[in-house]
Amino acid sequence: MTDTVAEVLPDYNDALDPLGDVEAGQAKNRAKVGSARPSSLLYTYGPGAIMDLPNFSVMPAGLDDWEPIWKRREVVPTILEPRLLNVVRLHLGPQVDALRPFPWQPKKGVLSNEGSDLGLPARVFPQWFRCTGCDYLGPLTRFTYTNTHPFRPDLAQFAHKPCPGRGGRGRRAGSPAVAAQHLLTCTNGHLDEFPYTLWVHRGATCPNAESPELKMRDANVGRSVGSTIICQACGTTRGMAEAQGSKGREKLPQTCRGRHPHLGAFYPGCRARPALIMMGASNLWFTSTQSIIIMPRSDAEKKEALGDQLRVEVGIDQIKQFGEQVPVIRALAAARNIDVTGLTDADIATAVAEVLAPPESDEAREERQANWDPIELLIPEWRYLQKPALFPEQQNNTGLMVTEMQRGPDLHRYVARVVGVNRMKRVNAVLGFTRLDEMDRVNDVASRLVTLTRTAKPTWVPATEDRGEGIFLQLDLDAVAKWEKTVEGSALWEAHRKAHRRNFARRFSETAKILDPDTRLPGPRYWLVHTFAHVLIREMAMYSGYGAASLTERIYAWNDASQRESAAGLLICTTASDSEGTLGGLVALAEPARLQTIVRTALRRATRCSSDPICAMRTPTDPEDFLHGAACHTCSFASETSCEKANRFLDRRFLLDLPTADGPTVPGFFGSSHGI
């Protein structure tokens, strides 16, 4: 925290950013404090999230702090995928020129040191701690960091030394300290420490001390809810339960300080009202990502990729200097392992012109972004899966290997095609994150997306490459279209539509613009394919050797609106972030005899639920606003890592004629269990 920023901050909590003061001009602790898989950094613990370690919590830092780590390498690795990079540029601006992996390097052996100088920088957050021995509550500077074992980062902790203990039983060796769990956040994504000193004194200062010592005591079971803050100087107490709810929000500071801890900076001028949030709350951090499955590139896409390669590997300065000398550009590209064989001088000149072309105006980009539909990322994949090669050995080197499989004689007639995805590679890119509300609940308002850099215009974003396998099933498109028309006029679909409207009215972000909630409701065919994917995930987990949480879905389900061909299919896949990928246990289930047994068994299991008849009859009625019908944890719900819609938009009645169903219902797409 610089002096310039400190001058504009309110004085209600002077020590909220202690490390920002004490670290100025001093060497920083670069010790390893933990580890995480790339997938968890992508979806759970990315920049701006709070990662729980055994003894304290840290927050992965923004991309500005990654640069010193990457400077330890002469060449920064990048992930080249133009189709995904264009989507990132659409959301973040044309200045984004690369997708970078996390700063990590595999080791050649157990005792080797490759990659030991790499890692994801993180800040300790929250920076207010409570002593477990005496209940002392204070900023991080009042505690001692200890970790005596260089190979045991899990032993790192903060301790209160010396600790007087409770009842005069002192512990001079010190007591472990834990993070204080109360925080303040706002709808603009800012996150701040809770102003405990101001809170306990009800907005005033302590009459007996300028910087009084505080204690936080947990309430006795059965007496009250929450913790109590005690001022040791004047004896004032106040419970944290008063800060909860809408009434409690009125007692909190009325202005947000605009703090982004992952950037180590404040942005004064935020007009949002702060709200209390607990450290482990599920709505503290929502990542915003986009992902694609890498497919063979057309000649046009290869030429487009060349421009991105030249921009990243050769650099803008050299392209500007030698742009008119195609042989020099060709030599520079070859020196950086860019394959330009087979490309004419005109192709290279076109790529250079693309790199040097003026960027698209913000107005034009925002207009394209407003009209952009995430389905556009899925359409090329759907089209490619329509005509896969018959022989895997004829595939290219893009990492995608698919095989058209024969249909078993007993496979349901509405499963039109089966494709075994022997190998696949998926690339995921991080755009930013939101707090309190997911991006799809704030009308994709760009201002609600918290930036990953201090400049608000990143030149690169983190990305991961996952390798794996899967099975693609395509439903009969004509049968789906006919069934969908029947469902759209049913009382059950109208009940789901009204529940979706009520859900938006009650839970829609307070920051969102007014929009028609029906535009965010997937059509009946999505509910059908989505429910089918869930019952298959449960059944395939019993045969594939993978846990159900390791299997994920990718749903292709949309009608022929907006001048695009309709789709109705699903990809069940498993991916891993390591170089070896997966072991083939899932794609082996695409064999005709095995798949028809799995599909038949999955559908038959879906006809019964141990919660029936309650589950089979579940239909939302006013004032209920849940976004599922005949589906629950017993029969249809999947883990958070498997479902792309958080277990919303599921109903077994769209899949089958349930024998216990009553009230509003529709013809099940696959009919009754007797015909399966």
XYZ file of C-alpha atoms in Angstrom:
676
model
C 0.000 0.000 0.000
C 1.751 3.154 -1.157
C 1.614 6.461 0.676
C -0.335 8.016 -2.193
C -3.113 5.472 -1.883
C -3.076 5.578 1.904
C -3.951 9.250 1.923
C -7.345 8.673 0.316
C -8.380 5.789 2.568
C -10.888 6.171 5.381
C -9.361 6.011 8.821
C -11.759 3.426 10.221
C -9.199 0.609 9.951
C -5.648 1.805 9.644
C -3.946 -1.597 9.778
C -6.039 -3.502 7.289
C -3.122 -4.042 4.915
C -0.142 -4.628 7.235
C 2.017 -6.481 4.733
C 1.683 -3.631 2.286
C 3.425 -1.396 4.808
C 6.019 -3.686 6.351
C 7.146 -5.199 3.044
C 8.044 -1.915 1.394
C 11.723 -2.029 0.435
C 12.291 -5.394 2.115
C 12.924 -8.897 0.826
C 9.733 -10.884 0.574
C 9.165 -14.428 1.722
C 9.195 -16.666 -1.356
C 8.879 -19.932 0.581
C 6.531 -22.604 -0.685
C 3.388 -22.791 1.446
C 1.264 -25.317 -0.447
C 0.336 -26.856 -3.789
C -2.709 -27.203 -6.013
C -3.642 -28.894 -9.262
C -4.090 -26.707 -12.365
C -7.777 -27.627 -12.515
C -8.345 -26.364 -8.964
C -6.504 -23.130 -9.751
C -8.765 -22.738 -12.761
C -12.148 -23.349 -11.162
C -11.738 -23.103 -7.371
C -8.607 -21.277 -6.231
C -7.634 -18.881 -8.996
C -6.388 -15.299 -8.584
C -8.680 -13.472 -6.169
C -9.961 -16.617 -4.441
C -9.084 -17.670 -0.911
C -7.169 -20.941 -0.669
C -7.306 -22.710 2.668
C -3.975 -24.106 3.829
C -3.589 -26.296 6.919
C -2.890 -23.357 9.246
C -3.819 -20.154 7.387
C -5.211 -18.915 4.083
C -3.638 -17.296 1.051
C -4.952 -15.538 -2.038
C -3.281 -16.203 -5.412
C -1.970 -12.899 -6.740
C -2.842 -11.130 -9.971
C -0.979 -11.530 -13.232
C 1.351 -8.591 -12.575
C 3.028 -10.630 -9.847
C 3.425 -13.591 -12.202
C 5.764 -11.620 -14.464
C 8.829 -11.805 -12.137
C 8.311 -15.568 -11.987
C 8.188 -15.897 -15.770
C 11.289 -13.714 -16.163
C 13.290 -16.573 -14.698
C 12.858 -18.296 -18.061
C 14.293 -17.079 -21.347
C 11.228 -18.254 -23.230
C 7.742 -18.000 -21.757
C 5.599 -20.966 -22.847
C 2.299 -20.220 -24.544
C -0.735 -22.212 -25.633
C -1.618 -21.477 -29.231
C -5.321 -21.786 -29.971
C -6.675 -18.945 -32.164
C -10.333 -19.892 -31.778
C -10.202 -19.507 -27.998
C -7.860 -16.515 -28.129
C -10.357 -14.639 -30.303
C -13.075 -15.191 -27.697
C -10.776 -13.908 -24.957
C -10.016 -10.815 -27.048
C -13.718 -10.274 -27.588
C -14.245 -10.035 -23.815
C -10.993 -8.410 -22.656
C -9.781 -6.425 -25.649
C -7.472 -6.823 -28.656
C -4.346 -6.266 -26.545
C -4.477 -9.889 -25.326
C -1.871 -11.702 -27.394
C -1.260 -14.994 -25.580
C -2.603 -17.808 -23.448
C -0.054 -18.886 -20.851
C 0.031 -21.985 -18.663
C 0.556 -21.784 -14.923
C 4.226 -21.249 -13.887
C 5.089 -24.884 -13.344
C 7.621 -27.332 -14.772
C 7.608 -31.140 -14.403
C 10.544 -32.824 -12.695
C 12.619 -35.439 -14.492
C 13.176 -37.374 -11.289
C 12.355 -37.441 -7.592
C 15.593 -35.698 -6.596
C 15.779 -33.281 -9.556
C 15.289 -29.530 -9.147
C 13.538 -28.597 -12.395
C 10.860 -26.018 -11.766
C 11.825 -25.402 -8.137
C 12.131 -21.691 -8.904
C 8.625 -21.531 -10.364
C 5.344 -21.181 -8.537
C 2.175 -19.184 -8.220
C 2.693 -16.037 -6.104
C 0.164 -15.554 -3.323
C -0.580 -13.134 -0.495
C -1.632 -14.019 3.010
C -5.323 -13.186 3.256
C -7.231 -12.526 5.453
C -4.584 -10.571 7.338
C -6.388 -10.408 10.678
C -5.793 -13.404 12.939
C -7.171 -14.776 16.186
C -4.969 -16.533 18.709
C -6.295 -19.960 19.659
C -4.678 -19.731 23.092
C -5.926 -16.380 24.391
C -8.470 -15.188 21.752
C -6.349 -12.150 20.886
C -7.533 -10.552 17.621
C -5.084 -8.459 15.657
C -3.339 -7.729 12.356
C -0.775 -10.030 10.848
C 2.176 -7.942 12.047
C 1.434 -8.980 15.634
C 2.013 -12.658 14.866
C 5.144 -14.630 14.072
C 5.546 -16.744 10.957
C 7.235 -20.093 11.580
C 8.205 -22.988 9.372
C 11.312 -24.842 10.463
C 11.053 -27.716 7.979
C 12.101 -26.813 4.397
C 10.329 -29.853 2.904
C 7.079 -29.536 4.855
C 5.201 -26.455 3.655
C 2.119 -27.777 5.439
C 3.814 -26.962 8.760
C 3.920 -23.241 7.988
C 1.830 -21.251 10.453
C 1.473 -17.980 12.329
C 1.835 -18.033 16.103
C 1.103 -15.569 18.907
C 4.315 -15.186 20.950
C 4.243 -14.961 23.876
C 0.676 -16.038 24.527
C -0.737 -15.261 28.004
C -3.293 -18.027 27.614
C -6.688 -18.117 29.265
C -6.985 -17.749 33.016
C -3.362 -16.674 33.492
C -1.891 -19.939 32.167
C 0.751 -18.469 29.917
C 2.217 -20.232 26.879
C 5.471 -18.444 26.180
C 6.251 -20.797 23.293
C 3.286 -19.299 21.539
C -0.120 -20.501 20.390
C -1.210 -21.117 16.796
C -3.242 -18.357 15.185
C -6.101 -18.779 12.731
C -7.521 -16.332 10.225
C -10.484 -14.210 11.310
C -13.285 -15.348 9.051
C -15.309 -12.148 8.609
C -14.835 -10.071 5.440
C -16.521 -7.277 3.517
C -17.342 -7.480 -0.171
C -19.409 -5.579 -2.693
C -21.109 -6.266 -6.004
C -18.163 -4.748 -7.885
C -15.952 -7.582 -6.661
C -13.962 -5.706 -4.035
C -12.931 -7.592 -0.918
C -11.707 -6.130 2.366
C -10.953 -7.029 5.947
C -13.739 -6.553 8.448
C -13.250 -3.325 10.483
C -13.332 -4.982 13.913
C -12.089 -1.907 15.840
C -14.700 0.320 14.278
C -17.379 -2.326 14.721
C -16.935 -2.951 18.420
C -16.959 0.807 19.145
C -19.998 1.386 16.890
C -18.213 3.720 14.502
C -16.380 5.712 17.177
C -12.859 5.480 18.563
C -11.850 3.829 21.809
C -11.866 6.412 24.650
C -8.938 4.741 26.453
C -6.503 3.775 23.696
C -5.590 4.908 20.208
C -4.996 1.321 19.005
C -6.791 -0.911 21.494
C -6.235 -4.632 21.704
C -9.215 -6.800 20.792
C -10.352 -10.307 21.565
C -12.692 -12.562 19.630
C -14.543 -15.150 21.642
C -16.776 -17.810 20.211
C -20.258 -17.997 21.651
C -21.155 -20.884 23.940
C -23.358 -23.474 22.273
C -27.023 -22.761 22.834
C -26.569 -19.194 24.022
C -26.156 -17.134 20.904
C -24.977 -17.230 17.301
C -21.594 -16.077 16.103
C -18.586 -14.548 17.815
C -18.205 -11.610 20.182
C -15.616 -8.849 19.813
C -14.228 -7.407 23.067
C -12.135 -4.265 23.448
C -9.531 -4.862 26.156
C -8.986 -1.138 26.752
C -12.552 -0.008 27.470
C -14.428 -3.297 27.918
C -16.911 -2.642 25.092
C -18.366 -5.767 23.479
C -20.403 -6.421 20.357
C -21.587 -9.609 18.692
C -20.898 -10.380 15.068
C -24.459 -11.636 14.653
C -25.568 -7.994 14.432
C -23.727 -7.625 11.121
C -25.724 -10.345 9.380
C -28.710 -9.898 7.096
C -30.218 -6.773 5.599
C -30.498 -5.037 8.962
C -26.893 -5.785 9.753
C -25.814 -4.321 6.444
C -27.164 -0.951 7.543
C -24.709 -1.025 10.472
C -21.667 -1.652 8.286
C -19.570 1.071 6.577
C -21.663 2.692 3.888
C -18.823 3.114 1.388
C -16.520 0.530 -0.140
C -12.783 1.173 -0.074
C -12.344 -0.489 -3.465
C -9.766 -3.042 -2.338
C -8.528 -5.856 -4.573
C -6.231 -7.960 -2.355
C -5.056 -10.115 -5.259
C -3.655 -6.966 -6.884
C -2.387 -5.402 -3.658
C -4.166 -2.172 -4.570
C -7.104 0.058 -3.739
C -9.410 1.677 -6.266
C -11.256 4.508 -4.482
C -14.560 5.696 -5.842
C -16.608 2.513 -5.614
C -20.262 3.401 -5.014
C -21.430 -0.088 -4.008
C -22.532 -0.918 -0.463
C -20.290 -3.388 1.408
C -21.841 -6.571 2.751
C -20.651 -9.137 5.268
C -19.332 -12.380 3.834
C -17.669 -15.307 5.545
C -14.289 -16.571 4.410
C -15.611 -19.956 3.270
C -18.773 -18.687 1.567
C -19.563 -20.335 -1.750
C -20.357 -16.979 -3.396
C -17.027 -15.396 -2.483
C -15.476 -16.186 -5.876
C -16.945 -17.255 -9.223
C -14.469 -17.850 -12.011
C -15.317 -16.773 -15.548
C -13.777 -19.171 -18.056
C -14.152 -20.259 -21.650
C -13.058 -23.636 -22.982
C -12.853 -25.413 -26.327
C -11.897 -28.813 -27.624
C -8.968 -28.513 -30.014
C -9.826 -29.727 -33.499
C -7.946 -29.931 -36.809
C -7.397 -26.472 -38.189
C -8.438 -25.477 -41.639
C -5.984 -23.700 -43.942
C -7.539 -20.369 -42.984
C -7.155 -21.145 -39.271
C -3.522 -22.170 -39.791
C -2.815 -18.835 -41.420
C -4.636 -17.062 -38.594
C -2.544 -19.001 -36.078
C 0.599 -17.804 -37.835
C -0.234 -14.202 -37.008
C -0.638 -15.070 -33.331
C 2.626 -17.016 -33.348
C 4.536 -14.137 -34.908
C 3.034 -11.691 -32.424
C 4.041 -13.795 -29.409
C 7.292 -15.451 -30.485
C 8.872 -12.836 -32.766
C 7.448 -9.734 -31.103
C 5.786 -6.587 -32.350
C 9.016 -4.557 -32.443
C 10.829 -6.914 -34.794
C 7.746 -7.345 -36.965
C 7.500 -3.567 -37.327
C 11.200 -3.374 -38.173
C 11.318 -6.210 -40.710
C 7.667 -6.458 -41.716
C 8.339 -5.571 -45.361
C 11.160 -8.121 -45.650
C 9.380 -11.448 -45.915
C 12.595 -13.540 -46.053
C 13.725 -12.002 -42.760
C 10.365 -12.710 -41.130
C 10.556 -16.269 -42.438
C 14.023 -16.674 -40.928
C 12.957 -15.192 -37.594
C 9.984 -17.549 -37.500
C 12.125 -20.588 -38.259
C 14.608 -19.559 -35.547
C 11.761 -19.693 -33.042
C 10.489 -23.090 -34.207
C 7.481 -21.674 -36.057
C 6.643 -23.962 -38.953
C 6.315 -21.836 -42.108
C 7.002 -24.589 -44.607
C 4.304 -24.774 -47.228
C 3.340 -21.127 -46.719
C 3.886 -18.698 -49.549
C 5.388 -15.257 -49.183
C 1.888 -13.870 -49.657
C 0.642 -15.920 -46.693
C 3.412 -14.582 -44.465
C 2.826 -11.025 -45.683
C -0.866 -11.389 -44.872
C -0.029 -12.592 -41.350
C 2.334 -9.654 -40.856
C -0.344 -7.227 -42.063
C -2.788 -8.755 -39.606
C -0.348 -8.262 -36.731
C 0.315 -4.641 -37.704
C -3.319 -3.776 -38.455
C -4.929 -1.189 -36.151
C -6.981 -2.770 -33.355
C -10.739 -2.934 -33.465
C -12.490 -0.009 -31.824
C -13.997 -0.512 -28.388
C -17.449 0.344 -29.723
C -17.294 -2.311 -32.429
C -15.933 -4.912 -29.995
C -18.644 -4.160 -27.428
C -21.304 -4.505 -30.113
C -19.926 -7.899 -31.133
C -19.722 -8.932 -27.492
C -23.366 -7.977 -26.901
C -24.430 -10.193 -29.803
C -22.090 -13.064 -28.929
C -23.587 -16.387 -27.873
C -21.482 -19.003 -26.008
C -22.996 -21.606 -28.317
C -20.667 -20.268 -31.008
C -17.817 -22.101 -29.286
C -19.712 -25.389 -29.511
C -20.891 -25.169 -33.130
C -17.502 -26.050 -34.733
C -17.150 -29.020 -32.388
C -20.653 -30.243 -33.226
C -19.979 -29.953 -36.946
C -16.707 -31.851 -36.680
C -18.296 -34.655 -34.685
C -20.887 -35.120 -37.418
C -18.316 -36.552 -39.810
C -15.499 -38.198 -37.873
C -12.876 -40.293 -39.628
C -13.440 -44.029 -39.570
C -9.867 -44.885 -38.671
C -7.993 -43.304 -35.730
C -4.590 -43.676 -37.384
C -5.631 -41.178 -40.051
C -6.094 -38.434 -37.508
C -3.876 -35.380 -37.335
C -1.535 -34.283 -34.568
C -3.919 -31.825 -32.889
C -4.600 -34.207 -30.025
C -8.117 -35.166 -31.204
C -8.699 -38.781 -32.251
C -12.256 -39.953 -32.888
C -13.726 -43.178 -34.245
C -17.209 -43.806 -35.597
C -18.621 -46.767 -33.676
C -21.230 -49.247 -34.806
C -24.596 -49.149 -33.117
C -25.510 -52.226 -31.163
C -28.711 -54.003 -32.296
C -30.329 -53.383 -28.905
C -29.316 -49.732 -28.572
C -32.357 -47.476 -28.322
C -33.446 -46.318 -31.763
C -33.366 -42.651 -30.720
C -29.604 -42.810 -30.100
C -28.664 -42.137 -33.717
C -24.859 -42.159 -33.612
C -22.015 -43.171 -31.308
C -18.513 -41.752 -31.593
C -15.583 -42.895 -29.514
C -13.248 -40.031 -28.636
C -9.995 -41.938 -28.228
C -7.958 -38.843 -27.503
C -8.895 -35.238 -26.967
C -7.343 -32.024 -25.735
C -9.325 -29.253 -24.105
C -7.986 -25.749 -23.537
C -9.465 -23.584 -20.774
C -8.817 -19.854 -20.433
C -9.524 -17.582 -17.449
C -11.170 -14.233 -18.190
C -11.554 -12.978 -14.621
C -13.962 -13.553 -11.767
C -16.976 -12.121 -9.992
C -18.153 -12.065 -6.397
C -21.662 -12.568 -4.995
C -23.120 -13.441 -8.423
C -21.982 -15.565 -11.351
C -21.440 -13.840 -14.678
C -24.565 -15.378 -16.202
C -26.592 -13.783 -13.416
C -25.310 -10.265 -13.989
C -26.275 -10.055 -17.639
C -22.613 -10.409 -18.643
C -21.917 -6.857 -17.490
C -18.221 -6.351 -18.213
C -17.771 -3.924 -15.315
C -18.668 -6.707 -12.856
C -15.841 -8.908 -14.118
C -12.902 -8.307 -11.788
C -9.694 -7.812 -13.719
C -6.609 -9.943 -13.137
C -4.169 -7.062 -13.601
C -3.716 -3.592 -12.143
C -3.899 -1.990 -15.586
C -7.371 -3.514 -16.282
C -6.083 -4.505 -19.753
C -4.185 -7.796 -19.538
C -1.896 -8.779 -22.406
C -2.224 -12.487 -21.558
C -4.457 -14.734 -19.481
C -3.861 -18.058 -17.698
C -4.902 -21.217 -19.504
C -4.646 -24.967 -19.059
C -4.419 -27.900 -21.422
C -6.300 -31.020 -20.374
C -5.946 -34.347 -22.172
C -8.443 -37.149 -21.975
C -11.012 -39.352 -23.689
C -14.755 -39.581 -24.031
C -17.911 -40.876 -25.694
C -20.167 -38.796 -27.922
C -23.836 -39.752 -28.339
C -26.084 -38.057 -30.866
C -29.852 -38.258 -30.587
C -32.255 -38.465 -33.498
C -32.682 -34.801 -34.446
C -36.095 -35.246 -36.100
C -37.440 -37.146 -33.094
C -36.087 -34.507 -30.714
C -37.659 -31.665 -32.718
C -41.037 -33.406 -32.794
C -40.890 -34.169 -29.059
C -39.828 -30.611 -28.221
C -42.845 -29.084 -29.936
C -45.104 -31.284 -27.818
C -43.357 -30.273 -24.598
C -43.337 -26.533 -25.271
C -47.123 -26.376 -25.007
C -47.405 -28.523 -21.887
C -48.367 -27.450 -18.376
C -45.115 -28.908 -16.992
C -42.962 -26.721 -19.205
C -45.039 -23.679 -18.288
C -44.489 -24.482 -14.612
C -40.707 -24.614 -15.184
C -40.839 -21.351 -17.119
C -42.693 -19.562 -14.312
C -40.310 -20.988 -11.689
C -37.390 -19.663 -13.719
C -38.974 -16.215 -13.799
C -39.504 -16.273 -10.030
C -35.923 -17.405 -9.538
C -34.649 -14.466 -11.553
C -36.881 -12.005 -9.739
C -35.678 -13.166 -6.310
C -32.049 -14.110 -6.881
C -30.980 -12.011 -9.813
C -28.031 -9.778 -9.094
C -28.858 -6.324 -7.821
C -26.286 -4.993 -10.272
C -27.831 -6.518 -13.385
C -29.674 -4.713 -16.106
C -33.299 -5.502 -16.822
C -33.666 -8.411 -19.235
C -36.203 -11.035 -20.197
C -35.566 -14.107 -17.992
C -36.920 -16.373 -20.744
C -33.787 -15.591 -22.766
C -31.741 -17.395 -20.084
C -33.955 -20.478 -19.927
C -32.589 -23.409 -21.976
C -35.165 -25.101 -24.169
C -36.748 -28.500 -23.462
C -34.184 -30.324 -25.592
C -31.429 -29.055 -23.306
C -33.286 -30.433 -20.281
C -33.624 -33.749 -22.119
C -29.970 -34.076 -23.158
C -28.762 -32.742 -19.814
C -30.780 -35.264 -17.820
C -29.641 -38.069 -20.139
C -26.008 -37.054 -19.565
C -26.431 -37.203 -15.792
C -27.921 -40.682 -15.705
C -25.168 -41.881 -18.064
C -22.437 -40.379 -15.877
C -23.762 -42.315 -12.902
C -23.864 -45.569 -14.837
C -20.548 -45.161 -16.669
C -18.751 -44.537 -13.387
C -19.559 -48.139 -12.437
C -17.855 -49.572 -15.536
C -15.084 -47.174 -16.580
C -12.816 -47.212 -13.540
C -13.241 -43.471 -13.020
C -15.196 -41.915 -10.198
C -18.372 -40.048 -11.093
C -16.714 -36.777 -10.039
C -13.993 -37.361 -12.686
C -16.500 -37.527 -15.544
C -17.743 -34.294 -17.069
C -20.413 -33.383 -19.593
C -20.399 -31.184 -22.671
C -23.917 -30.565 -23.915
C -24.763 -29.775 -27.546
C -28.460 -28.901 -27.505
C -30.038 -26.021 -29.385
C -32.732 -25.582 -32.010
C -32.404 -24.211 -35.533
C -33.038 -20.606 -34.510
C -30.621 -17.805 -35.430
C -29.903 -19.441 -38.792
C -27.850 -22.318 -37.387
C -28.399 -26.042 -37.638
C -30.028 -27.741 -34.679
C -28.106 -30.006 -32.318
C -28.928 -32.697 -29.780
C -25.977 -34.618 -28.434
C -23.693 -35.035 -25.465
C -20.046 -35.738 -24.796
C -19.148 -37.573 -21.614
C -15.421 -37.151 -21.074
C -12.664 -37.287 -18.512
C -9.563 -35.130 -18.710
C -6.369 -34.732 -16.757
C -3.897 -31.847 -16.719
C -0.775 -34.024 -16.792
C 1.005 -35.013 -19.993
C -0.103 -38.639 -19.923
C -3.812 -37.919 -19.993
C -6.149 -40.823 -19.224
C -6.010 -44.585 -19.650
C -8.834 -45.542 -22.033
C -11.343 -46.920 -19.560
C -14.098 -44.569 -20.711
C -13.785 -44.815 -24.493
C -13.782 -48.607 -24.155
C -17.437 -48.323 -23.120
C -18.298 -47.187 -26.670
C -18.092 -50.784 -27.885
C -21.587 -51.747 -29.124
C -22.318 -54.578 -26.685
C -21.160 -52.656 -23.639
C -22.754 -49.314 -24.552
C -26.215 -50.701 -25.258
C -26.171 -52.411 -21.865
C -25.082 -49.212 -20.132
C -27.723 -47.064 -21.849
C -30.491 -49.578 -21.153
C -29.494 -49.955 -17.502
C -29.110 -46.192 -16.997
C -32.591 -45.500 -18.373
C -34.164 -48.249 -16.314
C -32.502 -46.942 -13.149
C -33.834 -43.475 -13.975
C -37.416 -44.715 -13.845
C -37.132 -45.259 -10.091
C -35.836 -43.088 -7.281
C -35.791 -43.945 -3.591
C -37.430 -40.557 -3.037
C -40.377 -41.417 -5.260
C -43.208 -40.575 -5.446
C -42.100 -37.192 -4.072
C -39.257 -36.852 -6.579
C -41.266 -38.041 -9.585
C -44.089 -35.594 -8.803
C -41.894 -32.575 -8.014
C -43.198 -29.586 -9.938
C -42.396 -26.005 -8.894
C -45.436 -23.972 -7.960
C -45.694 -20.456 -6.615
C -43.793 -19.454 -4.463
C -41.231 -22.218 -5.235
C -38.437 -21.239 -7.608
C -36.150 -24.288 -7.898
C -34.841 -24.993 -11.392
C -35.370 -28.737 -11.617
C -38.296 -31.117 -11.627
C -38.206 -34.875 -11.086
C -34.539 -34.934 -10.126
C -32.636 -35.112 -6.854
C -29.345 -36.216 -5.328
C -30.535 -39.795 -5.213
C -31.360 -40.232 -8.895
C -29.945 -37.481 -11.123
C -27.725 -34.880 -9.484
C -23.995 -34.977 -10.233
C -20.978 -33.492 -8.526
C -20.004 -29.858 -9.113
C -17.033 -30.964 -11.204
C -19.282 -32.911 -13.584
C -22.229 -30.604 -14.293
C -21.933 -27.467 -16.398
C -25.166 -25.988 -14.979
C -24.800 -26.672 -11.237
C -27.540 -29.357 -11.281
C -30.111 -27.027 -12.771
C -32.453 -27.822 -15.687
C -32.996 -31.511 -14.936
C -36.234 -33.510 -15.072
C -36.573 -37.278 -15.495
C -40.079 -36.815 -16.904
C -38.521 -35.378 -20.060
C -36.455 -38.540 -20.344
C -38.994 -41.264 -19.512
C -42.614 -41.983 -18.682
C -42.315 -42.309 -14.915
C -44.654 -44.926 -13.435
C -45.243 -42.867 -10.273
C -45.620 -39.500 -11.971
C -48.697 -37.493 -11.158
C -49.826 -33.970 -11.913
C -48.261 -32.109 -14.866
C -46.266 -34.442 -17.081
C -45.089 -34.848 -20.674
C -44.361 -37.837 -22.911
C -40.896 -39.111 -22.074
C -38.551 -38.961 -25.064
C -37.426 -42.577 -24.580
C -40.924 -43.774 -23.669
C -41.587 -46.171 -20.803
C -39.178 -48.582 -19.164
C -41.047 -51.509 -20.760
C -39.870 -50.480 -24.213
C -36.220 -50.062 -23.264
